[in-house]
Structure formats: C-alpha cells, structure tokens
Amino acid sequence: MKKFNEFIWETHGIHAGTEQDHVKHGIDRLEDIVDKAIDANHPSITFIIHSPRLTSFRYIAERDTNVKFIRGNQSYLNYPKRIANLRKKYEGKINIKYGIELEWMGDDLGLQWSRSKIFQAEEADYVIGSVHFSPEGLPYDGSKEEAQELLKIRGSLEAYWDGYFNEMIQMIECFGDMIQIIGHIDLPKLNVEMPEALVNFETSSHPLANKFRTLLEIIADRNLSLDVNMAGKFKGVGVYPIQNILRRAYELQIPVCVGTDTHHVRYYGVNFKESLAYIHEAGYQNYVSYSKLIPEKRTIFDDHELKVKYTVLNKGIEMLNQRLHNKQRRIIPDFSFGGSFSEFLDIYKNSTGMGDYNAIRIRKSDKSITVTNETPQVSKDKVKGLFSEHLDKPGVISSLFNTLASEGINVETARLKSNNDGTAVAFLSLESDNGNVKNAIDFINGTDAGLFKNLTYKENAVLPNYYRKGVYLLEVDGVELKLALSQKVIITKHNNAPGVLLILLSALASKNVNIIDFRLGKLNKVGYSALAVEGNSNVINNLLTKLGEQYYEADLIEFHSR
Ligand SMILES: [Zn+2]
Ligand SMILES: [Zn+2]
C-alpha cells in the first residue's frame, strides 16, 4: 500500500485575515499562517473568505452585538489586494491560493447581492457555493437553539433536510455558472440528526432519498466538484460528507476537493493526511485544487514520479482550458494516456489508451492538447532550409519573416533556440523554393547585418538538436508542434497563407515581446503556431485580439498550476 501525502492542496482552506470585522471570524494574521506553512515546507497555502451577508441573515451571536453589517464588506473588498501583496511578499517561497465561499441567501435580493460580490473578487482561484442559512433566516450551522427553532417551523427531521437540499438545488440552478464547488453538502448534521432515509439514500424509497440522489446527479451533470470538509470531523460530527455520499459521488465521477475549513492558525495542518485516507476509502485516488478557476489534478499518494506526471497533466489541462471560453472551462475533458502515463488509465474511468506513445492527450469540444515530459528525439533525416544565427532580441525573427514574405516565401516549419548568451539559432523549412531565397538572404545581409551573424540556405543538412529538458506541447488538435513550455505560450490557429504569420510576429515585435521558442505546424489550409514568449501579459492579450479574421484562434496561455 502506497503512503498518503502529508500535505494537501486545500480548497476549503483557512478562513483568516478578517481583522476589521465586528464579529471575529478567522482572526489570525495572514502572515503568521503563511510563515507556519513555510516552516512546514509546504508548497502552497489556501485562504478562503466568506462573501458578505445581508443583515437579515445573521447568527444569534451577531444579532446580539446589534451591529448591522456583519463580516464587513470592507475586509471582503480589500481581500484580493491583500492576497496580491502577500503573493508578492512571499514570491518564490510558497504558492498562495485564495477563494470565496459564496453565501446562498435565496433567489431574490440575495442572488443579486451575491452576483455583485463575485465581481469584487476577480482574482479568486475558485468559488465555493454554500448554504448556511435557511430562507427563514435561521442558520444550519449556528447554535443548537437556532436549529431547534427551524426544526419546529419545518415540522420534521425529513422536512428540515428536504428544505436544505431544495436550497442547494436552487443555488446550483442560480449560481451554477459562478461556482466550481459545492460546500459541505451535509452541513445540517452539525446540529440535527441525519434521518434514516438520508443515511441509506442509495436504497431508500423515501422522497428525501430521491431528492438527494437528484442533487448529486445535478452536481455531476453541472461538472461541479464536492467539498470534502474536515471541519465536521474537527467538530465531532464526522467529515462532511458521510462515506455513503462520497461513494455515490465517486460512482458519478464527481471530482472532490479537500480542505480543513480551519479558523485558527493553531489548527493549521490538522487532518491533512486523514482527508486523503477518507476520500481513498470511497475509491478516490486523486482530488482537485484550483488556480484561476481551472481545476488541477492531485494525487493522494506520496509518490514523486506520480506527482511529476500530474504536473504534466495539469499543464495540459491549463492549456486546453485557456483555449476555451469561461463557460466551457468547467466541463471535465476526456483523456487519453500512453507510455509511462498509462497508469492514469485506471484512475480516469473513461480514458482511452495510446499504447507506447508516451504522452497525455486532453480533449474537449473540438480542441485537444497533447503533452509529455519526454524530450523529443532529434530526427536523423536530412533537411533543407534556412539556418540562422542571430541576436536574441525582440523583432529579429519578425524581420526574417518579413523579408521572406516580401519574396513570396511561406515558412512551413520553424525551430528556435536561445543560447542564453544574447544569441539564438533558428531553422526554417520553406514551403517551396521559388528561387527567391538567395534574394532574401542578400537583402537581410544588406539591411540587417547587425542582427544576423550567419544566414545560410542548406540542402541535405543535419538538423541540430534544438531540444532541452522540459514539459513539451507535442500537438495541438493533433497537429505536431513539439514546443518546450515556458511561463508564457501563445497558441494560434490561422489561415496558412504567406504573410499571415507575419501579422502576429510584427505585432509582437512592435510591443517588444521576445520570442524564446517557436514551432509551426499545419493541417491542410489551417496553420498552427506555438510560441514561447517573454513580455507583458496585458500587452500580449490586447494585441492577440487585433490579429484579424485570418486568425481563427489566438490565445496567450499562462501557467499558474504547480
Ligand atoms: Zn461554510
Ligand atoms: Zn468555510
């Protein structure tokens, strides 16, 4: 039996840093907790903040203070900024995530209110949808007295839970597009019993059991994930949710995330390992965490090799999702695995095999991404094309393409490699030799002599090794590219005609964006390019929107997962 990890990539993590609130809720200083995580050698830490509530939704303790505004707007509004500062302060030391726990307060004012709060937290990594309050204004996780009051209003234990699940379903209907995760799905057990019909919901014919089965199916169909929350264990009522629920979630292939929902620094790290053992008991071998709303897959096992493979998988998922619109991002993709990644075939139920092909392919709608961490072999075939040695700075490649385009020459494939000493080398294969290559070379040697050290057209040449170690983008939509990934990558799909690529290269050159690596591919009349670049993301995103109709797709991919 493999060992479980000591560390978890939390989602429902630590409620902390709301120092200015009238009623204290997670009061510790953020820095203290980050320091504690760093001392424990943890790669990441996750903060979470509640969205502010309407004053009609208050716990008794809050009513007693007679303060109108609870869990102040101010601390909520300032939170993204404080996290940004924290990320800056601890850069390189630890990865800091943060998310929002969105309150369900009914579909009237509560819904509009919550929608408005989401906009104020643009940089969040994820949003959990939670029901803490009944429409009657009474909390499910407040005092025993409040729970008893609600029980009296609703009349029976079954009606109590039925109301809670109705609110969950309504929340998903209304919030489905704003949240990624369903918070503590059996929260009411904190204060009231779970009726028999719910505990045995898998087989029970009680309407409550049916309601709950439906809720789980809705969660699966909406591609939401389930919060496995250790606060219940901490409070003595058992992990949210109970094993029966988790087992059904596993059967429905609902992803789970794990978290301690901790409110004090002294409890940081408590129950990390237990959470992994708990989901494993239900069948899970992995869970998800989130960066910028995109799910990352995590293994429950303390297995270095496996973690490396998950890193490759996550990079592929991030790339594919960033080629898609927000709405499509939440849809769980299809997977194919080959070679050393074949062990994922057991973990992902509906995945397909790719034999010895040592790669991961991730598909969604009409797009796919194929990645690997195996360095590609250098082909021994003889090639013909243009070899260049030049200065490694913005605009040089653009200038080369510019000259070739002016002679009517289309570049078929391109390889680039920085020597990391201010110089770079490139190889371009040309679509057809129209006899003008020599003119192009002469032109460049005449006008750009300072930029180019050597520019030669060779036939029967051996291709030098341009590959270095790293994670490789092998294919986009099945078209071979073999680009080594760096922090920022541009992927385009465009009309493969002379001059089209020049638009992109000129645009990048005009904004001083340097191209570190570059690959071209094509499928009939459609060209694909993948560029590893260095430059300001806002500037790049802005110019990518202006490339024109010849570009069917142009996306800047940035990697946040680790
Ligand atoms: Zn909660
Ligand atoms: Zn919470």
CSV table of N, CA, C and O and ligand atoms in Angstrom, one decimal, residues 12-15 25 48-50 101 128 130 132 141 184 227 229 231 260-263, ligand 2:
chain,number,residue,atom,x,y,z
A,12,HIS,N,-11.2,24.3,0.4
A,12,HIS,CA,-11.9,24.9,1.5
A,12,HIS,C,-10.9,25.0,2.6
A,12,HIS,O,-10.8,24.2,3.6
A,13,GLY,N,-10.0,26.0,2.5
A,13,GLY,CA,-8.8,26.1,3.4
A,13,GLY,C,-9.0,26.9,4.6
A,13,GLY,O,-9.9,26.6,5.4
A,14,ILE,N,-8.2,27.9,4.8
A,14,ILE,CA,-8.2,28.6,6.1
A,14,ILE,C,-9.0,30.0,6.0
A,14,ILE,O,-8.7,30.8,5.2
A,15,HIS,N,-10.0,30.1,6.9
A,15,HIS,CA,-10.7,31.4,7.0
A,15,HIS,C,-9.8,32.2,7.9
A,15,HIS,O,-9.7,31.9,9.1
A,25,HIS,N,-14.1,36.4,12.8
A,25,HIS,CA,-14.3,35.1,12.1
A,25,HIS,C,-13.0,34.8,11.4
A,25,HIS,O,-12.7,35.4,10.4
A,48,ILE,N,-9.5,31.3,2.4
A,48,ILE,CA,-10.8,31.5,1.9
A,48,ILE,C,-11.6,32.5,2.7
A,48,ILE,O,-11.3,32.7,3.9
A,49,ILE,N,-12.4,33.3,2.0
A,49,ILE,CA,-13.2,34.3,2.7
A,49,ILE,C,-14.7,34.2,2.4
A,49,ILE,O,-15.0,33.9,1.2
A,50,HIS,N,-15.5,34.4,3.3
A,50,HIS,CA,-17.0,34.4,3.1
A,50,HIS,C,-17.4,35.7,2.3
A,50,HIS,O,-16.9,36.7,2.6
A,101,GLU,N,-16.1,31.8,-0.4
A,101,GLU,CA,-17.3,30.9,0.0
A,101,GLU,C,-18.5,31.8,-0.2
A,101,GLU,O,-18.7,32.7,0.6
A,128,ILE,N,-16.7,28.6,-3.9
A,128,ILE,CA,-17.5,27.5,-3.3
A,128,ILE,C,-18.9,28.0,-3.0
A,128,ILE,O,-19.0,29.1,-2.5
A,130,SER,N,-22.1,27.7,-0.9
A,130,SER,CA,-22.5,27.1,0.4
A,130,SER,C,-23.9,27.6,0.9
A,130,SER,O,-24.2,28.8,0.7
A,132,HIS,N,-25.6,28.1,4.3
A,132,HIS,CA,-25.5,28.2,5.7
A,132,HIS,C,-26.8,28.6,6.4
A,132,HIS,O,-27.1,28.2,7.5
A,141,ASP,N,-25.7,26.0,10.7
A,141,ASP,CA,-24.5,25.8,11.5
A,141,ASP,C,-24.3,26.8,12.6
A,141,ASP,O,-23.2,27.1,13.0
A,184,HIS,N,-19.6,21.7,1.9
A,184,HIS,CA,-20.2,20.8,3.0
A,184,HIS,C,-21.6,20.4,2.7
A,184,HIS,O,-22.5,21.0,3.4
A,227,ASP,N,-16.9,19.4,-2.0
A,227,ASP,CA,-16.0,19.8,-0.9
A,227,ASP,C,-16.0,18.7,0.1
A,227,ASP,O,-17.0,18.4,0.8
A,229,ASN,N,-14.8,18.1,3.6
A,229,ASN,CA,-14.5,19.1,4.5
A,229,ASN,C,-14.3,18.5,5.9
A,229,ASN,O,-15.2,17.9,6.5
A,231,ALA,N,-13.9,20.0,8.7
A,231,ALA,CA,-14.4,20.7,9.9
A,231,ALA,C,-15.4,19.9,10.7
A,231,ALA,O,-15.5,20.0,11.9
A,260,THR,N,-9.6,21.8,5.2
A,260,THR,CA,-9.9,21.6,6.7
A,260,THR,C,-10.9,22.7,7.2
A,260,THR,O,-11.3,22.6,8.3
A,261,ASP,N,-11.1,23.7,6.4
A,261,ASP,CA,-12.1,24.8,6.8
A,261,ASP,C,-11.7,25.3,8.2
A,261,ASP,O,-12.5,25.5,9.0
A,262,THR,N,-10.4,25.5,8.3
A,262,THR,CA,-9.9,25.9,9.6
A,262,THR,C,-10.1,27.4,9.9
A,262,THR,O,-10.0,28.2,9.0
A,263,HIS,N,-10.3,27.7,11.2
A,263,HIS,CA,-10.5,29.1,11.5
A,263,HIS,C,-9.4,29.7,12.4
A,263,HIS,O,-9.4,30.9,12.8
B,2,ZN,ZN,-15.9,27.7,5.3
